[in-house]
Tab-separated table of C-alpha atoms in Angstrom:
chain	number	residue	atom	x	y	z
A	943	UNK	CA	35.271	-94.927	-11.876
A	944	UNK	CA	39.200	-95.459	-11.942
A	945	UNK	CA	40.754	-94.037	-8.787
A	946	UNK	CA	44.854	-93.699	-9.052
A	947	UNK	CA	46.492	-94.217	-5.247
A	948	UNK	CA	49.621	-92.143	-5.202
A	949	UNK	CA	51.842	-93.065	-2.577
A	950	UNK	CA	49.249	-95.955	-1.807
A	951	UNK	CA	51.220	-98.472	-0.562
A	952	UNK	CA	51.301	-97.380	2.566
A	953	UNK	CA	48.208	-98.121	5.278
A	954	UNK	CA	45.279	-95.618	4.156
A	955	UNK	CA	46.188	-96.679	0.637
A	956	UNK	CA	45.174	-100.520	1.495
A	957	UNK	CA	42.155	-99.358	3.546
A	958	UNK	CA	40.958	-97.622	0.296
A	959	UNK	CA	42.343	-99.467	-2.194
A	960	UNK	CA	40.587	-102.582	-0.021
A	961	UNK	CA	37.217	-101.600	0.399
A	962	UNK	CA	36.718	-99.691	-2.865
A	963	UNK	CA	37.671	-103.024	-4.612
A	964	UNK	CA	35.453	-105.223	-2.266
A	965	UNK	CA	32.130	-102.830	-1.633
A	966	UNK	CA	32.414	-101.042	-5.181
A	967	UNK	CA	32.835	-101.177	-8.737
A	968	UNK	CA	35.299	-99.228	-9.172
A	969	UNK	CA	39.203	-99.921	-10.336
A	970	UNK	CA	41.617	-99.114	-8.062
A	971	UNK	CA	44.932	-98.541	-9.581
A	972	UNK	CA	48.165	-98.417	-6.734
A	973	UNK	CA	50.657	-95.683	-6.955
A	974	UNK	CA	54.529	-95.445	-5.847
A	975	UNK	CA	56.777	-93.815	-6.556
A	976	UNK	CA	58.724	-97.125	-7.319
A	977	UNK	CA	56.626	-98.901	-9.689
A	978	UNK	CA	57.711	-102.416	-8.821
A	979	UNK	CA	56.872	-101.753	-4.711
A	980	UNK	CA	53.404	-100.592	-6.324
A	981	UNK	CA	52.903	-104.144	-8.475
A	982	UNK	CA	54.115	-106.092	-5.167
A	983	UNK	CA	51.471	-104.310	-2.861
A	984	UNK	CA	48.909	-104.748	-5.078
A	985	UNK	CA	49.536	-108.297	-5.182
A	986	UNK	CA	49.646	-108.287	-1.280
A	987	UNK	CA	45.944	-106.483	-1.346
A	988	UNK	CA	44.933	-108.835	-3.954
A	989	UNK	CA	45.913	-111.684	-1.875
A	990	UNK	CA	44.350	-109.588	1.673
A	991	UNK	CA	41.228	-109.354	-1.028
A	992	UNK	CA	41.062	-113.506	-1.896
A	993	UNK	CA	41.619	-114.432	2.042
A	994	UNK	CA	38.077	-112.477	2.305
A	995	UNK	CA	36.632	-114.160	-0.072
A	996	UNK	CA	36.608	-111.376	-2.896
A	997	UNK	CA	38.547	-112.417	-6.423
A	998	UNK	CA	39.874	-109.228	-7.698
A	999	UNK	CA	42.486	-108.116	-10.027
A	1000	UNK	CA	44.446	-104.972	-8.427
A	1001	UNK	CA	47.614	-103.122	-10.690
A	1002	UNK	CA	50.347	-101.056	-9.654
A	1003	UNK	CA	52.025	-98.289	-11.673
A	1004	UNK	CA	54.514	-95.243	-11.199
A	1005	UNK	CA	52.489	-92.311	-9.990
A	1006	UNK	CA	52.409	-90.846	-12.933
A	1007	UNK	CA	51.250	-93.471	-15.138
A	1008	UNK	CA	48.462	-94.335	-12.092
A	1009	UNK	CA	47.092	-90.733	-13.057
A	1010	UNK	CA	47.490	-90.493	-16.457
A	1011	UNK	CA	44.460	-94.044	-16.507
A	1012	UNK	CA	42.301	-92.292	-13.658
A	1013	UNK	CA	39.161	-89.899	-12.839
A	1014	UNK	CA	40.484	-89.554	-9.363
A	1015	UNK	CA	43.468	-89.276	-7.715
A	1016	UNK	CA	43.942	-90.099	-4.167
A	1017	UNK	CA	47.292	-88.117	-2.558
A	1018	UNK	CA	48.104	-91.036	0.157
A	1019	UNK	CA	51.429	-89.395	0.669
A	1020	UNK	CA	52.532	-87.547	3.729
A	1021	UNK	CA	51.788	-83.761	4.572
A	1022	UNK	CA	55.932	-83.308	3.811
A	1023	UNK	CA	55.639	-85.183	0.229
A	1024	UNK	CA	52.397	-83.636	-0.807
A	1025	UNK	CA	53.829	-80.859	-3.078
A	1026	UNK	CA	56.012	-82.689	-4.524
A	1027	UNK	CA	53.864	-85.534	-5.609
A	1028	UNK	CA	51.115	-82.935	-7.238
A	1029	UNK	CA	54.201	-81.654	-9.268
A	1030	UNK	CA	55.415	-85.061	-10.147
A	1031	UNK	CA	52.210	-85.791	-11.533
A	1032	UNK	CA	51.195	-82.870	-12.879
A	1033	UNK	CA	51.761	-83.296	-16.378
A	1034	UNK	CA	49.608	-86.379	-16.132
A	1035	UNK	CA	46.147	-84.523	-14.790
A	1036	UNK	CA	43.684	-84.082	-17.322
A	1037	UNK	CA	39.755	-83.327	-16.142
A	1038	UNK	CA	41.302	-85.434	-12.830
A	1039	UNK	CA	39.685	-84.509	-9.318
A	1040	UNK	CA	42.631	-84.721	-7.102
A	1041	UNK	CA	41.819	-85.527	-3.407
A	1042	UNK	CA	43.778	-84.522	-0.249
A	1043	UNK	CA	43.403	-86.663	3.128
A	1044	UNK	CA	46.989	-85.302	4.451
A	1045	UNK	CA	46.926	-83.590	7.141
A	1046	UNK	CA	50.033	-81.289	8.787
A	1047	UNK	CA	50.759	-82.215	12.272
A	1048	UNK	CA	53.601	-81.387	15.702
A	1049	UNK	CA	53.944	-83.247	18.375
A	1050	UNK	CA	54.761	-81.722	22.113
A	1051	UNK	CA	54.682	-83.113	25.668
A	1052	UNK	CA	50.428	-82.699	25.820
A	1053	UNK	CA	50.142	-84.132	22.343
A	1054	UNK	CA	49.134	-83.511	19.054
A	1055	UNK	CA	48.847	-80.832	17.622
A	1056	UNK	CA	47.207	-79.307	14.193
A	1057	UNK	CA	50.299	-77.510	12.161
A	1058	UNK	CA	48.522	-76.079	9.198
A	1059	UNK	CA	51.332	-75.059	6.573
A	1060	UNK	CA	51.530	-71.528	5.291
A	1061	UNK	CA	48.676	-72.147	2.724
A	1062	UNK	CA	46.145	-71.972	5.299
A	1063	UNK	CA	45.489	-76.352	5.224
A	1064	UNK	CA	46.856	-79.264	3.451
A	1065	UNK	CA	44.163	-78.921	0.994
A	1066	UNK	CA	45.182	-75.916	0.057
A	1067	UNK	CA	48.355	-76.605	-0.191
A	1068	UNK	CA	47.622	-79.650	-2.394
A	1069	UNK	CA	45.880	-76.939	-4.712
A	1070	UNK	CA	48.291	-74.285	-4.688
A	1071	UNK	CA	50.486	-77.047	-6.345
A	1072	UNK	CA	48.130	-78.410	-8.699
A	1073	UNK	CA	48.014	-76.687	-12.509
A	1074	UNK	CA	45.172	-74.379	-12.883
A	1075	UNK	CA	41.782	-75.204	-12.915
A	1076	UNK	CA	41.897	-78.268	-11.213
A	1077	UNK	CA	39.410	-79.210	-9.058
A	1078	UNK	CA	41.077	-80.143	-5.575
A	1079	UNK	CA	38.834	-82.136	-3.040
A	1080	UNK	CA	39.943	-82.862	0.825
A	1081	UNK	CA	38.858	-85.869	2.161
A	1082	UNK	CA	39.180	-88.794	4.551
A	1083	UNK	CA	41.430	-87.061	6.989
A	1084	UNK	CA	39.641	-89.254	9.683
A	1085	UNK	CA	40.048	-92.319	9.035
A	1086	UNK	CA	41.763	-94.644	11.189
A	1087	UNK	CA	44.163	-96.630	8.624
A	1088	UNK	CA	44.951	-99.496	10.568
A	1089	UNK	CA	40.963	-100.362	11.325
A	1090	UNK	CA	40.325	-99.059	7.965
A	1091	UNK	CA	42.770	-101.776	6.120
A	1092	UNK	CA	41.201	-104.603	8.097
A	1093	UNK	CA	38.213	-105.818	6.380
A	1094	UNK	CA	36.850	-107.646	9.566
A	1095	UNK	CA	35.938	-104.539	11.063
A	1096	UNK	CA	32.976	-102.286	10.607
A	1097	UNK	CA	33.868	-98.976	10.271
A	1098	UNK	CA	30.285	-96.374	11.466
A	1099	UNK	CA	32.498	-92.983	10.090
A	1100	UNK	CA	31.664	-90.189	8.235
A	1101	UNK	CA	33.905	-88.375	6.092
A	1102	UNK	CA	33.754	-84.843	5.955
A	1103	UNK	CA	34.432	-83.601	2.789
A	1104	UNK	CA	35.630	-80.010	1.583
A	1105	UNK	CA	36.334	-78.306	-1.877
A	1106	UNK	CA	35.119	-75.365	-4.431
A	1107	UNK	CA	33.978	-77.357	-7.356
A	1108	UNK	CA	30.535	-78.932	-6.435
A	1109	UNK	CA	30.789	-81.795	-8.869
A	1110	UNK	CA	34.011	-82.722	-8.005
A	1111	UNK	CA	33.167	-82.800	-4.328
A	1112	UNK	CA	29.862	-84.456	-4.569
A	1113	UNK	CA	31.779	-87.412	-6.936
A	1114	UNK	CA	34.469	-87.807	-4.192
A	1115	UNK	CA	31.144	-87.940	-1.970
A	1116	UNK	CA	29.731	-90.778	-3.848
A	1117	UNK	CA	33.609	-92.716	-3.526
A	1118	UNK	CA	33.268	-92.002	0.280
A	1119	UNK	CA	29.907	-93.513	0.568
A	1120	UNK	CA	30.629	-96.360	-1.617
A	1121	UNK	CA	32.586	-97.803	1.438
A	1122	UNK	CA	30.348	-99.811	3.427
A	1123	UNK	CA	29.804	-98.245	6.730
A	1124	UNK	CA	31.725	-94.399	5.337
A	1125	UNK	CA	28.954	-91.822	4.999
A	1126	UNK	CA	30.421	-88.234	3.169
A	1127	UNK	CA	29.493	-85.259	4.823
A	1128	UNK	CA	30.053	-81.480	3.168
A	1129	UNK	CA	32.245	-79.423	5.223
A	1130	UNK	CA	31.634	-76.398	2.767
A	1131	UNK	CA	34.616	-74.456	0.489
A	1132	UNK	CA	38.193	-74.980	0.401
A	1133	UNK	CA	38.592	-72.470	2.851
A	1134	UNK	CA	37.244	-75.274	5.453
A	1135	UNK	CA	39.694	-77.332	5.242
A	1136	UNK	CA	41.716	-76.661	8.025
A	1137	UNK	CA	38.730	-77.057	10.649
A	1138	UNK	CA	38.218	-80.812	8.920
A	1139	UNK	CA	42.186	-81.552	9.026
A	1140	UNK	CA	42.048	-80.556	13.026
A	1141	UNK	CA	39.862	-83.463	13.786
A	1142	UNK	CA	42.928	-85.924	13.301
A	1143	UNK	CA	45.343	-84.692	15.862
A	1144	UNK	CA	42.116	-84.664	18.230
A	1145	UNK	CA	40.996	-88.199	17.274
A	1146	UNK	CA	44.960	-89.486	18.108
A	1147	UNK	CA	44.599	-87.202	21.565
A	1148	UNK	CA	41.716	-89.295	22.166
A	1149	UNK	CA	42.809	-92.642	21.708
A	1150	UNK	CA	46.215	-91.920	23.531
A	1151	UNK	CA	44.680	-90.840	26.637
A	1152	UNK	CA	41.346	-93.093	26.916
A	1153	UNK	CA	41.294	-96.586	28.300
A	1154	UNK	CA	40.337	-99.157	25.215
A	1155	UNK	CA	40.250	-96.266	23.041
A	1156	UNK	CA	42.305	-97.205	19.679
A	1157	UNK	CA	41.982	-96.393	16.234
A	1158	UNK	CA	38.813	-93.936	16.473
A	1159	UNK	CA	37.027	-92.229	13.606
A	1160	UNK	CA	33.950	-89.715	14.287
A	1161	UNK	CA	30.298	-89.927	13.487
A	1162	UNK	CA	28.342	-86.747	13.735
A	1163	UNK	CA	24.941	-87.021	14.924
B	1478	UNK	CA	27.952	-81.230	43.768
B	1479	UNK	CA	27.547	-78.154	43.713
B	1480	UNK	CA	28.000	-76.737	40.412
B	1481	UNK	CA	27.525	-73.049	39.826
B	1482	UNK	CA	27.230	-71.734	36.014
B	1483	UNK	CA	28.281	-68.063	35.836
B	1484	UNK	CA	26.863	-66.956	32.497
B	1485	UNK	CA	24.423	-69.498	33.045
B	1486	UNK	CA	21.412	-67.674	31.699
B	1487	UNK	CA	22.102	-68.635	27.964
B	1488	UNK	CA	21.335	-71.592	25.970
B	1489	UNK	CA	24.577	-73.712	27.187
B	1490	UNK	CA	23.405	-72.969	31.047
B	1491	UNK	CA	19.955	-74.046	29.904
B	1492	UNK	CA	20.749	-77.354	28.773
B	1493	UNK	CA	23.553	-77.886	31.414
B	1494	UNK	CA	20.628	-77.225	34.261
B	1495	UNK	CA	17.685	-78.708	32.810
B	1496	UNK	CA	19.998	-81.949	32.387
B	1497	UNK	CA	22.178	-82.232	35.670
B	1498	UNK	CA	19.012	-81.096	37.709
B	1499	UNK	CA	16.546	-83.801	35.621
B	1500	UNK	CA	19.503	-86.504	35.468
B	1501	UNK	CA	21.780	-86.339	38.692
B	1502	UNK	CA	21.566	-85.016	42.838
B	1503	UNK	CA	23.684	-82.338	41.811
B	1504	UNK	CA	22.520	-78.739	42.849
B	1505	UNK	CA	22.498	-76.630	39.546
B	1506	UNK	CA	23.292	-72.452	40.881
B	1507	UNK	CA	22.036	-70.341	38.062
B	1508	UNK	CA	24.661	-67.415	37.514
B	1509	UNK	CA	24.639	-64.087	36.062
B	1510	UNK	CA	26.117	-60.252	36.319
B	1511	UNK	CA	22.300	-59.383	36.617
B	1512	UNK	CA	20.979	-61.480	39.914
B	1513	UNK	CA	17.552	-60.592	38.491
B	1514	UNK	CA	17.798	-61.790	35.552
B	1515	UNK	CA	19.519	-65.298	37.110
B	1516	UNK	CA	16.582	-65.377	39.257
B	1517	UNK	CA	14.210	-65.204	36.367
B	1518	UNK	CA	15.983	-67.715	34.124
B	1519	UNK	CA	16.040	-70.261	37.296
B	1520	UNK	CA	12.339	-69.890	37.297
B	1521	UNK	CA	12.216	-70.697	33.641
B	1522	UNK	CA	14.218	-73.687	33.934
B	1523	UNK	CA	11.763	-74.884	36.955
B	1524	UNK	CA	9.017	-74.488	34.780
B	1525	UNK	CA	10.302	-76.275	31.887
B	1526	UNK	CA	11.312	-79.395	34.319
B	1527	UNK	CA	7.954	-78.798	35.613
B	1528	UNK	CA	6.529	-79.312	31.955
B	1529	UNK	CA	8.404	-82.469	31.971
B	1530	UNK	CA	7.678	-84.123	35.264
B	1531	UNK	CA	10.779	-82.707	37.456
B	1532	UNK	CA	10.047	-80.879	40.565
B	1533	UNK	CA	13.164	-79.279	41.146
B	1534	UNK	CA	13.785	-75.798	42.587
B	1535	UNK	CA	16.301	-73.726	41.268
B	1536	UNK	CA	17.988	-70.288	42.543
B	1537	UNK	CA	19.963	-67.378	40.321
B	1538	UNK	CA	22.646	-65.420	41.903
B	1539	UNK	CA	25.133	-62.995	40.685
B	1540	UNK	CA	27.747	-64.582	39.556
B	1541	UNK	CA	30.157	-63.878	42.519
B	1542	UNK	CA	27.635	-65.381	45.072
B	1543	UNK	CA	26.946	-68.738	43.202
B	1544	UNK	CA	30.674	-69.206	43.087
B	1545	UNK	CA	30.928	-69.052	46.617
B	1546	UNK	CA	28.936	-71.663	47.176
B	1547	UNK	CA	30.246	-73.961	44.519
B	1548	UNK	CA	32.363	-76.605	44.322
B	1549	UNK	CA	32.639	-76.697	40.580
B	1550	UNK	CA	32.178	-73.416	38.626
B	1551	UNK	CA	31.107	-73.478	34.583
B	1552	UNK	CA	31.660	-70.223	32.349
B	1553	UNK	CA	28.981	-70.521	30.537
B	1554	UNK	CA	30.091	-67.048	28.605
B	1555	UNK	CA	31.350	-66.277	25.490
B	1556	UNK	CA	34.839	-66.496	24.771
B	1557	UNK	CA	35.363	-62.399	24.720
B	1558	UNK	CA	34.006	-62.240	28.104
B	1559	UNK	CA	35.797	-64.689	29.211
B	1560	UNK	CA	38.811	-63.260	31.246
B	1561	UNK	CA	36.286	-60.108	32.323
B	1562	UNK	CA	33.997	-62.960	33.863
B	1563	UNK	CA	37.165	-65.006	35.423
B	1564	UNK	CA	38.126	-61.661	37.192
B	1565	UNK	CA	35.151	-60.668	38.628
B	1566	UNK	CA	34.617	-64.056	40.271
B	1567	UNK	CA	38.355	-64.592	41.595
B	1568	UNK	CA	38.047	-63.649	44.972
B	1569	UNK	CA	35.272	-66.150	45.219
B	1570	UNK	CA	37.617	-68.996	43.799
B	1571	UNK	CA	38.828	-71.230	46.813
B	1572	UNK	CA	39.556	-75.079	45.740
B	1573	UNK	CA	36.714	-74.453	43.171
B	1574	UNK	CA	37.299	-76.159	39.851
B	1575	UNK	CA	36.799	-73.762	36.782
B	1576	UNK	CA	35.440	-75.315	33.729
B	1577	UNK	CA	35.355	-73.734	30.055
B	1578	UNK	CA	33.174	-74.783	27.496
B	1579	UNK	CA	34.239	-71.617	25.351
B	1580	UNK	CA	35.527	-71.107	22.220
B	1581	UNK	CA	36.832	-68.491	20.138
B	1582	UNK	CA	35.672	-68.410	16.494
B	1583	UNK	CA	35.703	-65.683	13.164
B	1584	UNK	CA	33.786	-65.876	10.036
B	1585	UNK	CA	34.458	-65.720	6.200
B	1586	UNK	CA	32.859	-66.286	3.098
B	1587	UNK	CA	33.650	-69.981	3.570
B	1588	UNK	CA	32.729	-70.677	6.981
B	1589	UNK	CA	33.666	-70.745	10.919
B	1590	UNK	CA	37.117	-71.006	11.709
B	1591	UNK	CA	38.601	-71.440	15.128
B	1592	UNK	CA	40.353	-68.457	15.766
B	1593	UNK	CA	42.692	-69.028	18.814
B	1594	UNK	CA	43.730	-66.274	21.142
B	1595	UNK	CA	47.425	-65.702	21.943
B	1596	UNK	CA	47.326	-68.079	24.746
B	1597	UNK	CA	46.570	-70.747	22.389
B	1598	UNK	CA	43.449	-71.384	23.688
B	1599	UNK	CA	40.013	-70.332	25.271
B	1600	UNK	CA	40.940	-72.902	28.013
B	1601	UNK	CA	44.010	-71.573	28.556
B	1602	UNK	CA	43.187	-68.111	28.559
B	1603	UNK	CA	40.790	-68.726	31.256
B	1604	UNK	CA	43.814	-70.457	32.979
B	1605	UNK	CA	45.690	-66.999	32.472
B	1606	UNK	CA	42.972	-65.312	34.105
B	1607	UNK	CA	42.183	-67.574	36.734
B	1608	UNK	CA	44.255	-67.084	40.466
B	1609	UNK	CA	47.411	-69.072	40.146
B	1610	UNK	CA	46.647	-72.437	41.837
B	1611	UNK	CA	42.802	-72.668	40.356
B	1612	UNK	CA	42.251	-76.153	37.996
B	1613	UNK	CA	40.620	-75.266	34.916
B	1614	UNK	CA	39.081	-78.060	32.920
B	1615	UNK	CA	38.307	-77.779	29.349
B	1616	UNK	CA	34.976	-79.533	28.416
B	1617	UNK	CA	31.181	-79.049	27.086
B	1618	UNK	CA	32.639	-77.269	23.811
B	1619	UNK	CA	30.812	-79.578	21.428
B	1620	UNK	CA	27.021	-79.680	22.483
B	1621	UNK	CA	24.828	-77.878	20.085
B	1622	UNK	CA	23.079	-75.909	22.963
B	1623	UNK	CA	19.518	-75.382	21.145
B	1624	UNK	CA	19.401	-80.026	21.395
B	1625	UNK	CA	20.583	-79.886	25.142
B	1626	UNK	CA	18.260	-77.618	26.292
B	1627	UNK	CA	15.447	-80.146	24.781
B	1628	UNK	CA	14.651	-82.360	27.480
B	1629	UNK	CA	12.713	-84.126	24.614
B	1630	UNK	CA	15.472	-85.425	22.525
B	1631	UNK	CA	18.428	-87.886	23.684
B	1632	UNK	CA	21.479	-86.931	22.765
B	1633	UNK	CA	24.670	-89.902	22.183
B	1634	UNK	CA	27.614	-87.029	22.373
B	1635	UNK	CA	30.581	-87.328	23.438
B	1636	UNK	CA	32.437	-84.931	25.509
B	1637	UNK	CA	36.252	-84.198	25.392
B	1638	UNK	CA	37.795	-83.465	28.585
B	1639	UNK	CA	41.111	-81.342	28.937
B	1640	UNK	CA	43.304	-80.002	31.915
B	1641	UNK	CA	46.700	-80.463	33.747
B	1642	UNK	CA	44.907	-81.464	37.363
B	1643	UNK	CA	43.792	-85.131	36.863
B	1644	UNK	CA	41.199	-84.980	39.965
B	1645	UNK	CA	39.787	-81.990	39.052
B	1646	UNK	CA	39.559	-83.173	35.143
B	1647	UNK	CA	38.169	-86.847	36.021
B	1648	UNK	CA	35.615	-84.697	38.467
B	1649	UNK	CA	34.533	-82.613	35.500
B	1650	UNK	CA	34.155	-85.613	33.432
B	1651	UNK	CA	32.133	-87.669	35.857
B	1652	UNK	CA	29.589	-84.373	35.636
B	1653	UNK	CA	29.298	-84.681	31.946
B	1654	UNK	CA	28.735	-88.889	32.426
B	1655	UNK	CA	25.597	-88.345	34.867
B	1656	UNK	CA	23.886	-86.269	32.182
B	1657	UNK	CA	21.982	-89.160	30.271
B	1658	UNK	CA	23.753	-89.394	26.720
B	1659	UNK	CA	26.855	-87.846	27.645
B	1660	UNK	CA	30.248	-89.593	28.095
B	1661	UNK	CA	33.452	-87.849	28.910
B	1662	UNK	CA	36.750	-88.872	27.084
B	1663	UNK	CA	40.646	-87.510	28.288
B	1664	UNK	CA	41.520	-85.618	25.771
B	1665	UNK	CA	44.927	-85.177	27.531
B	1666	UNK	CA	46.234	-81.455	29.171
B	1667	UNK	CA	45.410	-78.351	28.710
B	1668	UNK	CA	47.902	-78.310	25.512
B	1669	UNK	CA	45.013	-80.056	23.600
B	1670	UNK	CA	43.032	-77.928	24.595
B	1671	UNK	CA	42.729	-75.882	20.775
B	1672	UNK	CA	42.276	-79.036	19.239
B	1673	UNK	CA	39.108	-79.929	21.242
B	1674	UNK	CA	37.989	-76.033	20.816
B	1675	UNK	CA	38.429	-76.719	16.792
B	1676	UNK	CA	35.817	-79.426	16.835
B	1677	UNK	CA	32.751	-76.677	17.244
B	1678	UNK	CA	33.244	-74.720	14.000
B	1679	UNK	CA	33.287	-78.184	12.456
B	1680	UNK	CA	30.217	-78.811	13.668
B	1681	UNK	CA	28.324	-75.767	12.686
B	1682	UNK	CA	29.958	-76.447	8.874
B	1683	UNK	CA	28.623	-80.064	8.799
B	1684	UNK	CA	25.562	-78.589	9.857
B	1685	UNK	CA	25.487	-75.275	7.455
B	1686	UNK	CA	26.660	-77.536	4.816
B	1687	UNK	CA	24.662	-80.827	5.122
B	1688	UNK	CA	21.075	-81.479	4.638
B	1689	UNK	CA	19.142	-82.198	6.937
B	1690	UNK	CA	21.699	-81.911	9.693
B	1691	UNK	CA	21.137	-79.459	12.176
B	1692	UNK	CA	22.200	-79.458	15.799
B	1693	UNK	CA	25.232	-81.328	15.604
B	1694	UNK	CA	27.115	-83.464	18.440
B	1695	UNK	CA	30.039	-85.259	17.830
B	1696	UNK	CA	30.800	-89.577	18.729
B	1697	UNK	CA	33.865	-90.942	18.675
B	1698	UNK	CA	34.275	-94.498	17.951
């Protein structure tokens, strides 16, 4: 499969963009808004890839022209950019499944704190934005990007996953499971979303206020 | 310790006295608005650590009366009994530690959603209700109560810990370490408290959801 990274230059863009290349078959094609910061971070995860051991051949493009070559879209932006990325793209989706690991979040003295926008979650939001009929997928909210990006670590995560359109959630599924040591888990409809999003601020609460606690994802068991 | 659990009749109390009677020297007070019926659930809970080669003795008392004598006091209640269950006990409250394992939670056609009250939280409303003064610890939200109350299976959860007193949380958290299978993690002050809360619909999505997953607990790692 060819999975387009919008805005994935930045750390959960080079965990994915990393692991999909090294445990999977499938292309990963980096997104930017600035095409040429795209081409020189996927030269930097190409190079992160060959250090590792694994010769691989990573592109970037404008967001835009990342979608228009892919079956999946990854939004790696920021809660704040998210709308506007899914309109700067739009014109570009075609049959695309468009997957939304953002998540909305405040900060106060105890912590932080889940800030879902208006829409109900970040998912939502995502698809409120996206043209009609297309199939909107959250996923990897809980990933810790800085462990994810470094391939010397094992990772023991699930990924709980959450969207309307079974196919399109049970294909980002099989992308989630690809990654060795990532095992998808459905978290139900659309409507879900926000209870999957609220796990972040609660994994960052963790690891703030725990001794040796950094960089934690979740298993369920 | 002695830890008292008003409410203690239902499946949380269950697995909470079954496991800090089998596992630790603390005394387990079965609580309830019925002292009957606490007396007969403390003889079930004898039997079943019978069945499993405990000799323990436990007693039931209305819920007033096992606060006295407690040094640590669970509300093993739902969330909309909550502040009704915090009253009728507050006379009783003197350097006793309240702990809430509660949360507040509304359907739809999608799933469970944590549904907050005003306060912000099921913690913190017991805070509200508590006398001014009392330290209220937010913990044992997570455990799928049906797999706790099975002295046959192990368990590998982890439990989240909130509250603004840090004796009275790190004593609540060395209660949940003694039960085998259990750690504690800080998740910080009572203002993280919703975020811990939001974990349980989570849970019972994954598990509605998933196949083959039933019972869920949560590890963070």
């Amino acid at each position: 499969m060819r999975i387009a990274l919008c805005g994935g230059t930045g750390d959960l863009g080079e965990g994915l963009a990393l692991r999909w290349t090294r445990d999977t078959d499938h292309e990963t094609l980096v997104g930017s808004r600035d095409p040429e910061k795209a081409r020189e971070r996927a030269a930097d995860y190409e190079a992160t890839l060959d250090e590792h051991g694994v010769a691989a051949s990573l592109d970037g493009f404008a967001n835009g022209m990342a979608t228009d070559r892919a079956d999946v879209v990854v939004l790696c932006v920021p809660a704040y950019h998210l709308v506007d990325t899914v309109e700067s793209i739009a014109d570009r989706i075609d049959d695309t499944v468009l997957v939304s690991p953002a998540v909305g979040m405040g900060r106060d003295d105890a912590g932080l704190h889940y800030n879902p926008p208006s829409a109900g979650s970040v998912t939502a939001l995502a698809a409120g934005a996206a043209p009609e009929g297309t199939s909107v997928v959250g996923a990897f909210h809980a990933l810790a990007a800085g462990r994810l990006a470094d391939l010397g670590t094992e990772l023991g995560w699930d990924v709980p996953v959450v969207g309307d359109d079974a196919d399109a959630k049970s294909r980002v599924g099989e992308l989630a499971d690809g990654i060795e040591g990532l095992r998808a888990l459905d978290a139900g409809g659309l409507g879900n979303a926000a209870e999957v999003e609220s796990l972040t601020p609660l994994l960052i609460n963790l690891a703030a206020n725990g001794d040796d606690l950094h960089d934690l994802g979740v298993r369920f068991r």
